[in-house]
XYZ file of C-alpha atoms in Angstrom:
742
model
C 40.338 32.013 163.489
C 41.467 30.830 166.934
C 45.030 31.347 168.109
C 45.966 29.230 171.212
C 49.011 29.300 173.396
C 49.631 26.184 175.575
C 49.845 26.616 179.395
C 53.325 26.263 180.939
C 53.368 24.730 184.548
C 55.152 26.625 187.307
C 58.626 25.460 188.266
C 58.860 23.443 191.402
C 59.918 25.427 194.350
C 59.138 28.747 192.769
C 58.249 31.477 195.135
C 55.021 33.263 194.493
C 54.839 36.897 195.322
C 51.759 39.036 195.519
C 51.136 42.651 194.721
C 48.219 44.645 195.858
C 47.576 45.680 192.214
C 47.492 42.587 189.957
C 47.888 42.805 186.136
C 44.949 44.386 184.215
C 44.513 43.885 180.395
C 42.924 46.820 178.559
C 42.464 47.766 174.876
C 42.450 51.182 173.234
C 38.981 50.617 171.713
C 35.889 48.702 172.613
C 34.981 47.587 169.070
C 36.216 47.711 165.470
C 34.112 48.708 162.450
C 35.307 48.429 158.840
C 33.185 50.464 156.385
C 32.936 50.405 152.536
C 35.720 47.973 151.839
C 35.695 46.838 148.229
C 35.618 43.138 147.512
C 39.167 42.116 146.684
C 40.633 44.930 148.736
C 41.503 45.003 152.464
C 41.490 47.476 155.302
C 43.535 47.323 158.546
C 42.912 48.927 161.919
C 45.381 49.066 164.830
C 44.644 47.563 168.267
C 46.784 48.435 171.298
C 46.779 46.164 174.353
C 48.041 47.669 177.621
C 48.837 46.167 181.057
C 47.358 48.827 183.279
C 47.878 46.777 186.506
C 50.774 46.691 188.918
C 52.228 43.270 188.072
C 53.064 41.522 184.828
C 50.581 39.526 182.725
C 50.649 37.104 179.879
C 48.121 36.909 176.997
C 48.042 33.293 176.205
C 45.280 33.011 173.616
C 43.508 35.169 170.905
C 40.319 33.799 169.409
C 39.111 35.466 166.119
C 35.714 34.716 164.559
C 33.959 36.063 161.477
C 34.637 35.677 157.722
C 37.193 38.003 156.244
C 38.897 39.078 159.444
C 42.585 38.361 160.208
C 45.320 39.416 162.646
C 48.647 40.886 161.699
C 51.629 41.610 163.911
C 50.494 39.715 166.993
C 52.809 37.038 168.477
C 51.620 34.833 171.345
C 52.275 34.350 174.146
C 52.439 38.077 174.752
C 53.982 39.096 178.110
C 53.424 42.648 179.301
C 55.060 44.057 182.421
C 53.199 46.667 184.422
C 52.425 49.692 182.212
C 53.675 48.027 179.004
C 51.670 48.122 175.681
C 51.745 46.130 172.456
C 50.166 47.060 169.087
C 49.004 44.832 166.248
C 46.435 45.036 163.401
C 43.074 43.545 162.602
C 42.614 43.218 158.819
C 39.263 43.044 156.994
C 39.427 41.554 153.460
C 35.845 40.762 152.245
C 35.387 38.044 149.700
C 31.836 38.908 148.701
C 29.437 41.824 148.951
C 27.469 42.323 152.127
C 28.054 42.831 155.840
C 30.239 40.734 158.149
C 30.442 40.473 161.994
C 32.910 38.753 164.259
C 34.695 38.880 167.603
C 38.250 39.057 168.911
C 38.590 37.401 172.355
C 41.754 37.410 174.527
C 42.594 34.939 177.314
C 45.237 35.950 179.853
C 46.300 35.557 183.487
C 45.250 39.141 184.132
C 42.726 40.042 186.737
C 40.273 40.107 183.822
C 41.228 36.825 182.182
C 38.734 37.203 179.268
C 38.360 40.321 177.087
C 36.270 40.700 173.882
C 36.424 43.227 171.049
C 33.361 42.984 168.745
C 34.151 43.263 164.993
C 31.961 44.417 162.088
C 32.662 44.978 158.385
C 30.683 46.421 155.482
C 31.699 45.893 151.838
C 31.364 48.750 149.320
C 28.354 48.370 146.927
C 29.385 47.931 143.308
C 28.234 50.959 141.274
C 28.703 51.846 137.620
C 28.084 55.033 135.606
C 28.537 55.858 131.925
C 29.764 59.221 130.653
C 28.243 60.922 128.746
C 24.844 59.547 129.628
C 23.156 61.183 126.612
C 24.535 62.070 123.203
C 23.361 63.222 119.779
C 25.560 62.004 116.943
C 25.564 62.577 113.224
C 25.999 59.669 110.876
C 29.706 59.366 110.134
C 30.901 60.714 113.502
C 32.117 58.855 116.637
C 31.641 59.160 120.406
C 33.978 57.968 123.146
C 32.104 56.589 126.164
C 33.750 55.824 129.525
C 32.529 53.662 132.418
C 33.295 54.442 136.048
C 33.054 51.312 138.257
C 33.220 51.582 142.060
C 32.779 49.028 144.847
C 35.227 46.546 143.352
C 38.797 46.397 142.275
C 37.718 44.729 139.040
C 36.704 47.777 136.969
C 36.440 46.068 133.605
C 33.129 46.360 131.723
C 31.580 44.792 128.641
C 30.047 47.258 126.102
C 26.925 46.570 124.030
C 24.583 48.636 121.831
C 20.909 47.992 121.074
C 17.858 49.785 119.734
C 14.122 49.382 119.304
C 14.331 50.027 115.581
C 17.551 48.242 114.699
C 19.417 44.953 115.046
C 23.154 44.325 115.127
C 25.341 46.716 113.153
C 22.227 48.614 112.084
C 22.375 50.059 115.621
C 26.060 50.967 115.271
C 29.155 49.365 116.769
C 31.129 49.897 119.993
C 34.670 48.777 120.785
C 35.943 47.137 123.980
C 37.225 50.569 124.948
C 33.822 52.258 124.540
C 34.315 53.991 121.156
C 30.878 54.110 119.511
C 30.415 54.406 115.740
C 26.831 55.188 114.552
C 25.273 53.194 111.711
C 25.514 54.406 108.124
C 21.835 55.360 108.114
C 19.474 56.640 110.777
C 17.333 53.877 112.356
C 13.694 54.415 113.179
C 13.242 55.283 115.966
C 16.529 57.150 115.889
C 17.558 56.467 119.513
C 19.856 53.561 120.498
C 21.209 52.482 123.889
C 24.879 52.057 124.711
C 25.320 49.848 127.823
C 28.302 49.029 130.059
C 28.014 45.830 132.167
C 30.355 45.064 135.082
C 32.600 42.061 134.543
C 32.846 41.595 138.332
C 29.069 41.577 138.761
C 27.084 41.114 135.517
C 23.919 42.126 137.334
C 25.254 45.662 137.519
C 25.160 47.913 134.416
C 24.623 51.498 133.270
C 23.545 52.910 129.909
C 23.489 56.037 127.769
C 20.913 57.145 125.192
C 22.255 58.076 121.776
C 20.156 59.922 119.206
C 21.354 59.406 115.636
C 20.814 62.288 113.245
C 21.652 62.531 109.555
C 24.915 64.117 108.585
C 24.520 67.852 108.067
C 25.227 68.528 104.406
C 25.472 72.072 103.140
C 25.764 73.096 99.501
C 25.957 76.511 97.897
C 24.674 77.368 94.447
C 25.923 78.458 92.096
C 29.181 76.738 92.981
C 31.215 78.947 90.653
C 30.261 82.142 88.907
C 31.523 85.438 87.542
C 30.245 88.825 88.705
C 31.114 92.197 87.203
C 32.399 94.904 89.544
C 29.559 96.609 91.380
C 27.052 93.985 90.248
C 25.133 91.517 92.373
C 24.654 87.772 92.405
C 22.151 85.816 94.470
C 23.518 82.722 96.188
C 21.416 80.026 97.838
C 22.352 77.515 100.521
C 20.795 74.070 100.859
C 21.084 72.471 104.316
C 20.046 68.864 104.934
C 20.390 66.642 107.976
C 19.037 69.179 110.455
C 15.866 71.146 111.050
C 17.973 74.286 111.520
C 18.547 75.355 107.917
C 19.835 78.827 108.749
C 23.298 79.802 107.546
C 25.658 82.707 107.984
C 27.312 84.176 104.893
C 30.865 85.484 104.625
C 33.198 86.649 101.855
C 36.956 86.234 101.866
C 39.899 86.536 99.528
C 43.639 85.999 99.497
C 44.441 89.617 98.670
C 41.425 91.522 99.941
C 39.442 92.108 103.093
C 36.128 93.660 103.994
C 34.360 95.507 101.191
C 37.359 95.130 98.859
C 36.328 91.461 98.556
C 32.666 92.396 98.161
C 29.789 92.088 100.600
C 27.004 89.593 101.145
C 23.800 90.052 103.125
C 21.978 87.596 105.346
C 19.909 86.370 102.394
C 22.945 85.456 100.291
C 22.874 88.450 97.936
C 26.476 89.131 96.979
C 27.578 92.578 95.816
C 30.884 92.628 93.992
C 33.542 95.175 94.993
C 33.893 98.371 92.978
C 37.370 97.339 91.820
C 38.778 94.002 90.671
C 41.043 92.502 93.401
C 44.278 90.731 92.502
C 43.938 87.814 92.223
C 40.443 88.382 90.944
C 38.746 85.514 92.795
C 36.966 85.605 96.143
C 35.188 82.937 98.138
C 31.599 83.113 99.315
C 31.036 80.779 102.274
C 27.856 79.622 103.996
C 28.237 78.151 107.488
C 25.499 76.076 109.116
C 23.981 77.782 112.143
C 23.130 74.365 113.572
C 26.612 72.883 113.074
C 29.418 75.432 112.938
C 31.808 72.784 111.658
C 29.796 72.393 108.462
C 30.229 74.909 105.643
C 30.280 75.144 101.869
C 31.828 77.668 99.541
C 31.498 79.077 96.058
C 34.223 80.587 93.933
C 33.483 84.026 92.497
C 35.521 85.597 89.747
C 35.314 89.394 89.793
C 35.409 90.811 86.294
C 35.523 94.321 84.838
C 32.346 95.670 83.335
C 31.721 93.584 80.250
C 31.542 95.437 76.997
C 32.599 98.784 75.686
C 30.942 102.080 76.574
C 29.858 104.518 73.906
C 28.004 107.826 73.956
C 25.126 109.290 71.983
C 23.448 112.711 71.831
C 21.098 114.661 69.570
C 22.591 116.862 66.887
C 21.915 119.932 69.005
C 24.272 118.489 71.624
C 27.045 117.510 69.231
C 25.808 114.107 68.143
C 27.252 112.911 64.860
C 27.832 109.496 63.377
C 31.210 110.697 62.162
C 32.318 110.947 65.814
C 34.028 107.979 67.437
C 31.386 107.787 70.196
C 34.040 106.993 72.818
C 33.470 110.035 75.013
C 30.539 112.219 75.984
C 32.271 114.986 74.007
C 32.345 112.905 70.810
C 28.903 111.247 70.814
C 27.170 109.366 68.059
C 23.898 110.617 66.627
C 22.227 107.222 66.025
C 22.714 103.628 67.174
C 23.624 102.675 63.606
C 27.068 101.326 64.534
C 28.523 97.861 64.793
C 28.795 96.890 68.462
C 28.946 93.748 70.596
C 26.645 92.174 73.134
C 27.422 93.693 76.517
C 28.253 97.098 75.035
C 26.326 100.091 76.332
C 25.535 103.267 74.421
C 24.875 106.033 76.962
C 22.434 108.599 75.651
C 22.728 112.124 77.012
C 19.705 113.607 78.783
C 17.790 115.654 76.224
C 14.345 116.372 74.808
C 15.811 117.246 71.410
C 16.044 113.721 70.028
C 14.503 113.161 66.574
C 12.409 110.115 65.781
C 14.150 109.862 62.398
C 17.410 108.840 64.077
C 15.863 105.799 65.786
C 13.448 104.416 63.208
C 14.115 101.502 60.864
C 17.432 101.737 59.073
C 19.202 103.378 62.012
C 20.286 100.330 63.995
C 23.675 98.698 63.658
C 24.685 95.059 63.701
C 25.310 93.553 67.134
C 27.776 90.682 67.307
C 26.745 88.223 69.997
C 28.686 84.986 69.923
C 26.921 83.563 72.994
C 23.520 84.457 71.594
C 22.036 85.356 74.990
C 22.708 89.056 75.574
C 22.051 92.500 74.102
C 23.772 95.802 73.455
C 21.978 98.555 75.378
C 20.824 101.958 74.225
C 20.478 103.448 77.695
C 19.479 106.918 78.786
C 22.022 108.274 81.243
C 19.126 109.115 83.606
C 15.752 107.394 83.650
C 13.086 109.324 81.715
C 15.534 112.075 80.720
C 15.857 111.021 77.059
C 12.666 111.953 75.237
C 11.390 111.726 71.706
C 8.284 113.658 70.796
C 7.589 112.442 67.294
C 5.885 114.681 64.782
C 5.004 112.377 61.910
C 6.197 108.831 62.469
C 7.020 106.417 65.283
C 9.487 106.675 68.111
C 11.974 103.798 68.391
C 11.815 101.060 65.746
C 14.438 98.358 66.420
C 15.043 96.335 63.257
C 18.213 94.394 64.179
C 18.791 91.548 66.654
C 20.394 91.753 70.120
C 19.322 95.289 71.072
C 17.959 96.574 74.357
C 16.445 99.992 75.080
C 16.038 101.400 78.587
C 15.174 104.678 80.297
C 13.492 106.462 77.345
C 10.139 108.259 77.056
C 8.384 108.340 73.670
C 5.311 110.216 72.486
C 3.969 109.817 68.949
C 1.104 111.786 67.397
C -2.395 110.441 67.021
C -1.941 110.763 63.269
C 1.084 108.437 63.271
C 0.769 104.966 61.813
C 3.660 103.846 64.048
C 3.856 103.133 67.748
C 6.253 104.248 70.465
C 8.520 101.196 70.872
C 8.533 98.673 68.036
C 10.485 95.469 67.354
C 10.014 94.872 63.625
C 12.318 93.659 60.844
C 12.985 96.361 58.276
C 10.946 96.686 55.098
C 13.925 95.303 53.193
C 14.599 92.464 55.649
C 15.633 89.066 54.426
C 15.594 87.456 57.877
C 13.756 87.680 61.165
C 15.090 89.525 64.238
C 15.412 88.238 67.802
C 16.599 89.041 71.334
C 15.030 92.480 71.729
C 14.472 94.006 75.186
C 12.447 97.091 76.142
C 12.978 97.814 79.851
C 12.145 100.742 82.156
C 10.687 102.943 79.423
C 7.614 105.200 79.191
C 5.276 105.118 76.204
C 3.290 108.320 76.811
C 0.665 108.572 74.115
C 1.254 106.478 70.988
C -0.267 106.321 67.546
C -0.266 102.570 67.086
C 0.803 100.569 70.113
C 2.992 101.277 73.094
C 5.251 98.219 72.757
C 4.791 95.968 69.786
C 6.466 93.043 68.007
C 5.067 92.160 64.609
C 6.121 90.901 61.177
C 7.267 92.931 58.198
C 7.932 91.647 54.720
C 7.115 88.091 55.807
C 9.631 88.048 58.674
C 8.893 88.426 62.341
C 10.373 88.381 65.870
C 11.394 85.870 68.573
C 13.000 86.214 71.988
C 11.630 89.574 72.952
C 10.972 91.001 76.405
C 8.888 93.946 77.590
C 9.912 94.457 81.217
C 8.936 97.189 83.677
C 7.495 99.723 81.239
C 4.571 102.157 81.145
C 2.152 102.138 78.215
C -0.347 105.018 78.374
C -2.938 105.999 75.731
C -1.235 103.730 73.226
C -3.811 103.199 70.456
C -4.694 106.634 69.107
C -4.455 105.934 65.376
C -6.837 103.436 63.839
C -6.256 104.192 60.193
C -4.204 101.073 59.556
C -5.001 98.754 62.433
C -6.618 98.493 65.821
C -3.872 98.477 68.454
C -3.263 97.693 72.112
C -0.836 98.874 74.786
C 1.468 95.843 74.514
C 1.113 93.728 71.369
C 2.665 90.325 70.876
C 1.480 89.295 67.412
C 2.466 86.906 64.641
C 5.797 85.815 66.094
C 8.248 83.494 64.366
C 10.563 80.796 65.712
C 14.247 81.698 65.830
C 14.804 78.243 67.304
C 12.703 75.567 69.022
C 14.649 75.390 72.260
C 12.637 74.935 75.477
C 12.223 77.723 78.005
C 10.543 81.095 77.819
C 11.077 83.031 74.606
C 8.628 85.905 75.121
C 8.436 87.695 78.457
C 5.963 90.475 79.305
C 6.390 91.358 82.968
C 6.229 94.194 85.465
C 4.458 96.581 83.080
C 1.666 99.151 83.571
C -0.981 99.852 80.926
C -3.996 102.172 81.064
C -6.230 104.386 78.927
C -5.870 102.206 75.827
C -8.827 103.061 73.542
C -9.028 102.462 69.813
C -10.524 105.331 67.796
C -13.807 104.824 65.988
C -13.664 103.870 63.205
C -10.661 101.613 63.578
C -9.126 99.784 60.620
C -12.235 100.637 58.642
C -14.713 99.311 61.227
C -15.716 99.395 64.860
C -12.920 99.027 67.437
C -11.819 95.498 68.291
C -8.769 95.933 70.528
C -7.564 98.441 73.089
C -6.199 95.682 75.345
C -3.647 96.200 78.052
C -1.751 93.137 76.792
C -2.584 91.299 73.571
C -1.070 87.833 72.997
C -2.335 86.710 69.597
C 0.000 84.828 67.278
C -2.651 83.638 64.844
C -0.349 80.736 63.964
C 0.932 82.580 60.892
C 4.419 81.114 61.411
C 3.345 78.075 63.475
C 5.087 79.703 66.421
C 5.935 77.268 69.247
C 7.927 79.524 71.583
C 6.839 79.763 75.222
C 5.274 83.016 76.441
C 5.037 84.250 80.035
C 2.869 87.220 81.041
C 3.301 88.046 84.731
C 3.176 90.752 87.382
C 1.590 93.362 85.148
C -1.021 95.938 86.192
C -3.731 96.964 83.721
C -6.608 99.351 84.449
C -9.109 101.636 82.710
C -8.601 100.230 79.228
C -11.097 100.149 76.396
C -10.535 96.481 75.638
C -9.629 93.516 77.816
C -6.928 93.604 80.446
C -5.235 90.542 78.899
C -6.318 88.847 75.695
C -4.908 85.428 74.796
C -5.986 84.517 71.313
C -5.308 82.432 68.249
C -2.279 80.492 69.464
C -2.780 76.742 69.125
C 0.858 75.652 69.545
C 3.120 77.553 71.962
C 2.660 77.316 75.747
C 1.357 80.503 77.401
C 1.496 81.251 81.127
C -0.510 84.175 82.495
C 0.105 84.572 86.223
C 0.182 87.147 89.047
C -1.384 89.926 86.988
C -3.815 92.581 88.272
C -6.525 93.902 85.959
C -9.284 96.361 86.811
C -11.955 98.323 84.981
C -11.392 96.927 81.484
C -13.822 96.809 78.524
C -14.849 100.472 78.862
C -14.946 101.289 75.129
C -18.603 102.046 74.380
C -17.940 101.676 70.646
C -17.066 97.991 70.948
C -19.892 95.519 70.687
C -18.954 91.890 71.203
C -19.976 88.998 73.360
C -17.732 87.631 76.120
C -15.714 90.653 77.245
C -13.687 89.984 80.398
C -10.700 91.235 82.357
C -8.691 88.195 81.218
C -10.076 86.464 78.147
C -9.063 83.497 76.053
C -10.294 83.371 72.465
C -9.508 80.409 70.194
C -6.425 79.717 72.275
C -4.742 76.511 73.399
C -2.042 75.389 75.832
C -2.738 78.276 78.194
C -2.423 78.309 81.975
C -3.971 81.238 83.854
C -3.343 81.280 87.603
C -2.862 83.549 90.638
C -4.317 86.543 88.833
C -6.380 89.219 90.589
C -9.121 90.946 88.585
C -12.203 93.048 89.192
C -14.648 94.750 86.890
C -15.625 98.363 87.534
C -19.118 98.131 86.024
C -21.685 95.485 85.268
C -21.907 95.835 81.495
C -19.719 96.929 78.614
C -18.820 95.869 75.089
C -22.046 97.477 74.040
C -24.612 96.237 76.524
C -23.059 92.852 77.277
C -22.032 91.615 80.734
C -18.390 92.093 81.728
C -16.879 88.946 83.209
C -13.813 88.463 85.344
C -12.615 85.542 83.164
C -13.891 84.151 79.884
C -12.946 81.326 77.556
C -14.404 81.274 74.038
C -13.756 78.719 71.327
C -10.851 77.303 73.302
C -10.256 73.683 74.272
C -9.393 71.385 77.139
C -5.668 72.237 77.019
C -6.462 75.543 78.752
C -6.709 75.904 82.534
C -7.846 78.796 84.729
C -7.146 77.930 88.377
C -6.148 79.556 91.687
C -7.362 82.963 90.544
C -9.288 85.676 92.371
C -11.956 87.406 90.301
C -14.920 89.674 90.872
C -17.679 90.787 88.520
C -20.032 93.646 89.378
C -22.898 91.790 87.706
C -22.406 88.613 89.730
C -21.257 86.646 86.657
C -17.509 86.033 87.147
C -16.962 83.516 84.318
C -18.093 82.667 80.825
C -17.417 79.500 78.817
C -18.510 79.463 75.179
C -17.910 76.741 72.583
C -14.750 75.489 74.329
C -15.107 71.742 74.317
C -14.119 70.067 77.581
C -12.763 73.281 79.117
C -13.996 74.135 82.629
C -12.857 76.733 85.176
C -11.061 75.595 88.285
C -10.047 74.405 90.671
C -9.588 76.837 93.570
C -10.838 80.030 91.986
C -12.262 82.637 94.375
C -15.058 84.868 93.120
C -15.533 87.793 95.482
C -14.626 91.460 95.731
C -10.896 91.929 96.506
C -11.706 95.398 97.887
C -8.783 97.292 96.411
C -7.390 99.942 98.748
C -8.125 102.978 96.550
C -8.732 102.142 92.887
C -9.007 105.235 90.680
C -12.593 106.122 89.859
C -11.545 107.528 86.484
C -8.556 107.671 84.192
C -5.661 109.103 86.263
C -4.146 110.746 83.193
C -0.674 110.579 81.682
C 2.390 109.535 83.701
C 4.869 112.083 85.007
C 8.031 110.191 85.876
C 10.761 112.818 85.496
C 11.431 113.070 89.219
C 11.603 109.310 89.776
C 14.434 106.817 89.415
C 12.471 104.095 87.617
C 9.064 103.007 86.392
C 8.257 101.085 89.621
C 9.118 104.187 91.672
C 6.934 106.362 89.439
C 4.020 103.918 89.789
C 4.344 103.208 93.530
C 1.181 105.154 94.415
C -0.881 103.293 91.808
C 0.495 99.984 93.039
C -0.551 100.880 96.582
C -4.032 101.886 95.357
C -4.509 98.383 93.936
C -3.516 96.471 97.055
C -6.393 94.122 97.977
C -7.783 94.340 101.505
C -9.988 91.224 101.459
C -7.405 88.477 101.905
C -6.261 88.357 98.294
C -2.679 89.544 98.802
C -1.255 86.316 97.340
C -2.959 87.057 94.010
C -2.186 89.619 91.347
C 0.917 91.765 91.070
C 3.476 90.812 93.728
C 6.331 92.833 95.290
C 9.607 92.565 93.402
C 12.323 90.722 95.316
C 15.778 92.291 95.424
C 17.611 89.006 94.931
C 17.208 86.174 92.515
C 15.023 83.097 92.975
C 14.730 79.772 91.260
C 11.999 80.053 88.617
C 11.818 77.609 85.702
C 9.516 79.983 83.796
C 11.894 82.934 83.964
C 13.652 83.387 80.588
C 17.215 82.352 81.293
C 18.530 84.380 78.370
C 17.572 87.513 80.352
C 19.934 86.514 83.168
C 22.829 87.837 81.085
C 21.520 91.196 79.867
C 21.995 93.224 83.085
C 18.382 94.317 83.430
C 17.746 97.423 85.550
C 17.214 96.422 89.149
C 13.737 96.337 90.692
C 11.650 95.804 87.561
C 10.981 92.096 88.072
C 12.094 89.335 90.404
C 14.975 87.636 88.649
C 14.565 83.880 88.383
C 18.158 83.018 87.555
C 19.118 80.577 90.317
C 19.870 77.155 88.912
C 17.188 74.547 89.445
């Protein structure tokens, strides 16, 4: 830009005067620099011109060069008397990015008629950033992004989203305001790019990486349940959508706090309060450790103890069936009373009980509308209620829906009856079912420690032998050869799926049949005998697990003569079986199948204690005789002193395997001889009484996953666990409860 002022001629006759100090034009700065001015914006700087001479001067012309520069506030011609100043502005308004240079030149009649002020200008560089520049979003959430644009007055941006593993909306969507919504499913790879592009300069952009993760979903099971005061319930949390599946558990209620609502540990085991709150519901909540905003809850109804409580004592302690049984001072003498499932008869601690008050004919009718519970005959203190029989058996349950716990029975060697029997009566016109023997001690028995068998053409279904001791349980062979735990000739109560017969957590040793036995040489003496012989075409499922058998005359576990019902034999430990020198048969083993079908044997741990037995025959770890291809023995650990771990005889397509290990488990301290009878009076339960024996049979050669396993305090999900036992309030610590829903 050039500003010119025309020259005016001097008036004729004018008198010119001279001063020794002519006019001098000066400026307050030698140059002007404009820095970081955004395109579209402007910046002004002041310039002051001063007449520093002794006479007046006139600025007649201002010449401005360079793009983007302009003058403001300067009027020409500009006359300055001596010492006078004038101020105006130079304005820089860039039209495009880059650097500019120019010059401002003044023409005057000063002693320095030409003066220059160099000009320079730099535009601000357009820059853009996106915040946040990284994000992790769950499906179903949103994220607000913002763009910061500098170097231009036009701050608008255009938003886009893209990904290597997605196209279009499969990458998500983003609004004109930067609100990003992830796709409904996670792309692969799961990272997308959100980009902001400058509208002023489309070559300039910035982006953010977004990782899409599944929505965290947390569920709690069971979702609703009832728990009696003081009882426990195992809850489980399922967390999906994150690798962090940990949860924290809490309990709350509208009218309770702390322990008055109950407590729950870090594993989800809920313990109900000792009193029912009002209202009687509390909430168990699991909160995701990976996403504190995600939680799930279960409703818990706290109920009083289900069932009535009655009392029982021997005659010497005031027991009489003419009493009402409602207090310890008015106890019954026998369990021959009509009760309901869930009721408990508390037996006083005594050694004066008579076998004649607990044999057949002395059990009342139990009403059980749900059909999945029992009425308990329970000793007030474990192993403090004792029957020492003199001529017959100990406890003979002949009615349905009964459970017996905490008793110790001894029957004489001359007795034809065993210690704990589940038999219909001799006058029965129907079978019996739902019988539980738990946490008892059979300490020397005439004919079987725990036995279910038929009488008068009727038999048993739904029976459980859980956490018991069976010692020296086959002393009388006059009528039959017996074993510690006998499961013979059962009969279907119904054909529903699931486990009907459950033999778990038991201990059996020193089971030897006398010789002669049942008129011949001994044939049994097993720790556990599962032999239905198909008398009633029994189809119920049987599970034998977590038992420990040692130093028995016969096999540790015998599975025989059952062509129809499924049988599962798992996690059992058996040692030193087949020690009866009077037996003479081929194919003796720690776990043996004989004429059986539909049997699965897995994760068992067995070892022989000598090379030969059963007369002079080899003792095997596992044997299968006259079975068929429906049987499987796999994932077991077995050792035979003679180097012959398995035997297969006349069993069709049957073959052992896969994944069986045949080497010495090297038990920690297995007894070298019969350890003798149990003495449990100072212990709280069978597992506590047997803790030393359990420790003695811990393997030291890498076989800890096989054989008897530690009992878990809470419940797990186990499709083989008999669900009808989830309702009977079993004593804690006998077996791992498998009651969580599938």
